[in-house]
Coordinates of N, CA and C in Angstrom, one line a residue:
X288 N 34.7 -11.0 -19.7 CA 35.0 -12.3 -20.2 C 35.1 -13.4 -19.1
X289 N 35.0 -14.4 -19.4 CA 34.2 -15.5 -18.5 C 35.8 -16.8 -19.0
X290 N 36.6 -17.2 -18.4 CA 37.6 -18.1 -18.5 C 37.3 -19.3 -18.2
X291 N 37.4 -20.4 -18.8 CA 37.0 -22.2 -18.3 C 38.3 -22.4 -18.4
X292 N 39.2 -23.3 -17.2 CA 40.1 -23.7 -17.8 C 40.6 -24.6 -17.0
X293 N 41.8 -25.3 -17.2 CA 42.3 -26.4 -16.2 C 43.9 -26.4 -16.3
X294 N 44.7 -26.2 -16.8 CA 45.9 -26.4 -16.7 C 46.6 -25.7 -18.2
X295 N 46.9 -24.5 -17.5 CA 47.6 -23.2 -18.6 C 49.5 -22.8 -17.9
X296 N 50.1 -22.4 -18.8 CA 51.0 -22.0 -18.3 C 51.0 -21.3 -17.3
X297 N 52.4 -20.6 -17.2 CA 52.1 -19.0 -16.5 C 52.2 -17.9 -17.4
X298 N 52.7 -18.0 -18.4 CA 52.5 -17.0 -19.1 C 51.3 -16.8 -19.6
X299 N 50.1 -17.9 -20.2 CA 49.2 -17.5 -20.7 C 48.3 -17.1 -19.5
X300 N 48.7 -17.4 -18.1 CA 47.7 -17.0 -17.3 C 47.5 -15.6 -16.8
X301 N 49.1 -15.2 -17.3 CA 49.4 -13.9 -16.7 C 48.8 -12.8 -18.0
X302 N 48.2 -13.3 -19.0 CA 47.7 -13.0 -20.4 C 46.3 -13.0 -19.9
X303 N 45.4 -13.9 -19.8 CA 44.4 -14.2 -20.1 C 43.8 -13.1 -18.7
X304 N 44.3 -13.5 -17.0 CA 43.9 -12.2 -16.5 C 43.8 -10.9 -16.5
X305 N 44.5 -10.8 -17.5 CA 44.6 -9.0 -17.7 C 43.0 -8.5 -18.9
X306 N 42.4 -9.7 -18.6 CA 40.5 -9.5 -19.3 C 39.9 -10.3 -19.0
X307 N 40.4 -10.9 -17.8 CA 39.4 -11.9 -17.3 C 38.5 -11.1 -15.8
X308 N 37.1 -11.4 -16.4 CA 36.1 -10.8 -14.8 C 35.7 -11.9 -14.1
X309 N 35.8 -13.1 -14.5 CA 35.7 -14.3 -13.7 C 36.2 -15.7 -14.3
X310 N 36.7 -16.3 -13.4 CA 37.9 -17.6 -14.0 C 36.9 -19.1 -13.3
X311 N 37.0 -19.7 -13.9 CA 36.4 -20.8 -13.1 C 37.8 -22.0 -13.4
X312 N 38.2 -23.0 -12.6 CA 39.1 -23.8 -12.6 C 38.8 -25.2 -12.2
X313 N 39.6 -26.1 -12.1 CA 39.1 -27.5 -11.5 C 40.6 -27.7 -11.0
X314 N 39.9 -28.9 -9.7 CA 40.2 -29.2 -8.9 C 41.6 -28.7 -8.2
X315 N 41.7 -27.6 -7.8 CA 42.5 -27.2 -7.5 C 43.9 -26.5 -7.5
X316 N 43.7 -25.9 -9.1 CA 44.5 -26.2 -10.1 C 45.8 -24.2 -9.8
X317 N 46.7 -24.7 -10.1 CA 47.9 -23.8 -9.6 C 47.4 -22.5 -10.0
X318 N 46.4 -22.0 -11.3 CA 46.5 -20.9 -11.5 C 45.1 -20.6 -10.3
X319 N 44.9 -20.7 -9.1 CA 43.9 -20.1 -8.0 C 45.4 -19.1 -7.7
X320 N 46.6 -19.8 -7.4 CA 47.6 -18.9 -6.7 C 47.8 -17.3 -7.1
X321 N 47.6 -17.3 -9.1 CA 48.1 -16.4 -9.7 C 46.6 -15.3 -9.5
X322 N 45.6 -16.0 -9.1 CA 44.5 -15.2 -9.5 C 44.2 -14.4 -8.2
X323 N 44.8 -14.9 -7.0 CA 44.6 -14.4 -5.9 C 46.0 -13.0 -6.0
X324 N 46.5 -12.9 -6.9 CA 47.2 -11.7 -7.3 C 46.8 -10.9 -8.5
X325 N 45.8 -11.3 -8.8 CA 44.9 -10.1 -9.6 C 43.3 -9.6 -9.2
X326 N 44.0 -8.1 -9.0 CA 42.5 -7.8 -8.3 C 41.0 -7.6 -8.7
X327 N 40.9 -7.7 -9.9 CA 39.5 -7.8 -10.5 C 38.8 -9.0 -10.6
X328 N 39.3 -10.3 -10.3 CA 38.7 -11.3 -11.2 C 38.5 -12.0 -10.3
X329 N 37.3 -12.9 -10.1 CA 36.4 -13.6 -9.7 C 37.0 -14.4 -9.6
X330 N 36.8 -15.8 -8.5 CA 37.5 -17.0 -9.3 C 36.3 -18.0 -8.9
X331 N 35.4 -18.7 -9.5 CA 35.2 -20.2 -9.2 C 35.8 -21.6 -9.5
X332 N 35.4 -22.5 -8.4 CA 36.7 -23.7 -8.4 C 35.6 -24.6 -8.8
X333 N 35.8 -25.6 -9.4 CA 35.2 -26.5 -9.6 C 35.7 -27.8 -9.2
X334 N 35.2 -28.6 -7.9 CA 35.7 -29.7 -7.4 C 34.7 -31.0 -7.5
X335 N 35.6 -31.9 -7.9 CA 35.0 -33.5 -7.9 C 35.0 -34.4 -7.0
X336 N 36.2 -33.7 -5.8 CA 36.7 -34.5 -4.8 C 36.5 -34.1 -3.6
X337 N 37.1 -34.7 -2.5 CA 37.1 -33.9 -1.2 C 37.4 -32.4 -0.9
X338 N 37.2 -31.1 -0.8 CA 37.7 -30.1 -0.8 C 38.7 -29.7 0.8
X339 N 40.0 -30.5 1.0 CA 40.6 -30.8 2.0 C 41.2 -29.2 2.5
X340 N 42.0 -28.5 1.2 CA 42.3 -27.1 1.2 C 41.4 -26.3 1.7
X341 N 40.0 -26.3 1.8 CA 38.8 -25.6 2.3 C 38.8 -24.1 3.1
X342 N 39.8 -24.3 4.3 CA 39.9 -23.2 5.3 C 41.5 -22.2 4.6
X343 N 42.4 -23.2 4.4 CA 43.1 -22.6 3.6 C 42.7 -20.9 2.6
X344 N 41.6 -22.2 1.6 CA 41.4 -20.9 0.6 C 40.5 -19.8 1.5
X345 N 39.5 -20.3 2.4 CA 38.8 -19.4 3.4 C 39.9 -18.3 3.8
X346 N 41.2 -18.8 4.2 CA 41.5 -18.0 4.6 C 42.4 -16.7 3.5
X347 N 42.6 -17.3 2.5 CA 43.5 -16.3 1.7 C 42.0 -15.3 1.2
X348 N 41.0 -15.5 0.7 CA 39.8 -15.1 0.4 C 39.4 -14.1 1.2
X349 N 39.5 -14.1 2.8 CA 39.2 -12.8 3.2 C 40.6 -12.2 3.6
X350 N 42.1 -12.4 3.2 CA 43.0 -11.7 3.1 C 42.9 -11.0 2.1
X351 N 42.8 -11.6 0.9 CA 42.8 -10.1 -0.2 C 41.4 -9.7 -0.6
X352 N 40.7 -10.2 0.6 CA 39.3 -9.8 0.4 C 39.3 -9.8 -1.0
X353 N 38.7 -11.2 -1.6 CA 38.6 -11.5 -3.0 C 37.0 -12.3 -3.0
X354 N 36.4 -12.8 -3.9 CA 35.0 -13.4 -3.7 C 35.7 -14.8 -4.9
X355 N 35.6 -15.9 -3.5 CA 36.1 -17.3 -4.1 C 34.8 -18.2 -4.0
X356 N 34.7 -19.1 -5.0 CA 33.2 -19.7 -5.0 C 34.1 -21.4 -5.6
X357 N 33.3 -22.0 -4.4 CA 34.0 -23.6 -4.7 C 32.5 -24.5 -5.0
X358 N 32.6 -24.5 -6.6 CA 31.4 -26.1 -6.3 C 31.6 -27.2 -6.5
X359 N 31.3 -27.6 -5.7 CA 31.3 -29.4 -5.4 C 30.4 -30.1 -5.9
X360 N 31.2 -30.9 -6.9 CA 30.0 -32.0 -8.1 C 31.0 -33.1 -7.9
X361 N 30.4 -34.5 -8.6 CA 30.3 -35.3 -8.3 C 30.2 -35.6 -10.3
X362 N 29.6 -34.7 -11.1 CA 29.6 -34.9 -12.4 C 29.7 -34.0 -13.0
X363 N 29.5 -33.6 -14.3 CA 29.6 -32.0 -15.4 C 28.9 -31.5 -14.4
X364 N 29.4 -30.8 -14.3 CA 28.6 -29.1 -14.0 C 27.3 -28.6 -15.4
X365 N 26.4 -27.6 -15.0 CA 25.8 -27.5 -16.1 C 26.0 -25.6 -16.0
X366 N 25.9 -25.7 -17.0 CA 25.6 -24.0 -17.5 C 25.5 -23.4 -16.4
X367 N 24.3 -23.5 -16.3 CA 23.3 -23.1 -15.1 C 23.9 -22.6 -13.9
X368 N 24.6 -24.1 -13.4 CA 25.5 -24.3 -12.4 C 26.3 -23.1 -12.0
X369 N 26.7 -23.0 -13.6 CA 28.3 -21.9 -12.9 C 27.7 -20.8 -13.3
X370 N 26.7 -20.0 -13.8 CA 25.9 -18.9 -13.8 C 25.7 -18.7 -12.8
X371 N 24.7 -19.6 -12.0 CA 24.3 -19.3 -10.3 C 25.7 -18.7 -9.6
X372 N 26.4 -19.4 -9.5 CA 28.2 -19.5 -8.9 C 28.2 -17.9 -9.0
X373 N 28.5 -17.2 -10.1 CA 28.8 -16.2 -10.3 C 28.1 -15.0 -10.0
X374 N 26.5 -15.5 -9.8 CA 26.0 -14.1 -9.1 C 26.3 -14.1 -7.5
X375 N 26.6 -15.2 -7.0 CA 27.2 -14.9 -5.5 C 27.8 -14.1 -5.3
X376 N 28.1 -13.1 -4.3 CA 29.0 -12.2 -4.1 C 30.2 -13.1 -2.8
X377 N 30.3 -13.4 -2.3 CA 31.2 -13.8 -1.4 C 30.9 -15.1 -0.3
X378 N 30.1 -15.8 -1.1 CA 29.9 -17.1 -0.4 C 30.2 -18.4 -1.2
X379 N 30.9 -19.1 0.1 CA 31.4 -20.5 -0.6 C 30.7 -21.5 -0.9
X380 N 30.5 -22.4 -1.8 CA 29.7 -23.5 -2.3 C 30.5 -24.4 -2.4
X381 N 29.4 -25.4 -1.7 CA 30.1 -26.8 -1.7 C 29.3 -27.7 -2.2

């Protein structure tokens, strides 16, 4: 199951990972923290802005050796877009 989302509790996040294989989120949104504590699930970020946190997430990404994918748009993303995203295995987009 494939998660779009932007601003969820904690409880439903702590719900929705326990069947999520890949999460996509925007702009830097609190549930990256929860996802970097679940170990199956993918995460892509969806940014509009400057990605200032950058090395940050670089660095939590190869601490729980997790595969984090950041794209940087400027407008809607398309389908396409976040399909590509997902077959990366461990390289960041900007």
């Amino acid at each position: 199951m494939i998660i779009i989302t932007e601003n969820i509790s904690f409880k439903d996040q702590v719900n929705l990972l326990s069947s999520a294989s890949h999460v996509i989120t925007y702009n830097g949104s609190s549930l990256v923290n929860t996802l970097f504590m679940h170990e199956n699930t993918q995460i892509i970020e969806i940014r509009n802005s400057v990605l200032q946190q950058h090395d940050a997430y670089m660095f939590w990404s190869k601490w729980f050796n997790r595969k984090y994918h950041v794209l940087k748009c400027f407008g809607a993303n398309s389908a396409q877009e976040i399909i590509d995203a997902i077959q990366f295995d461990d390289q960041i987009i900007l």
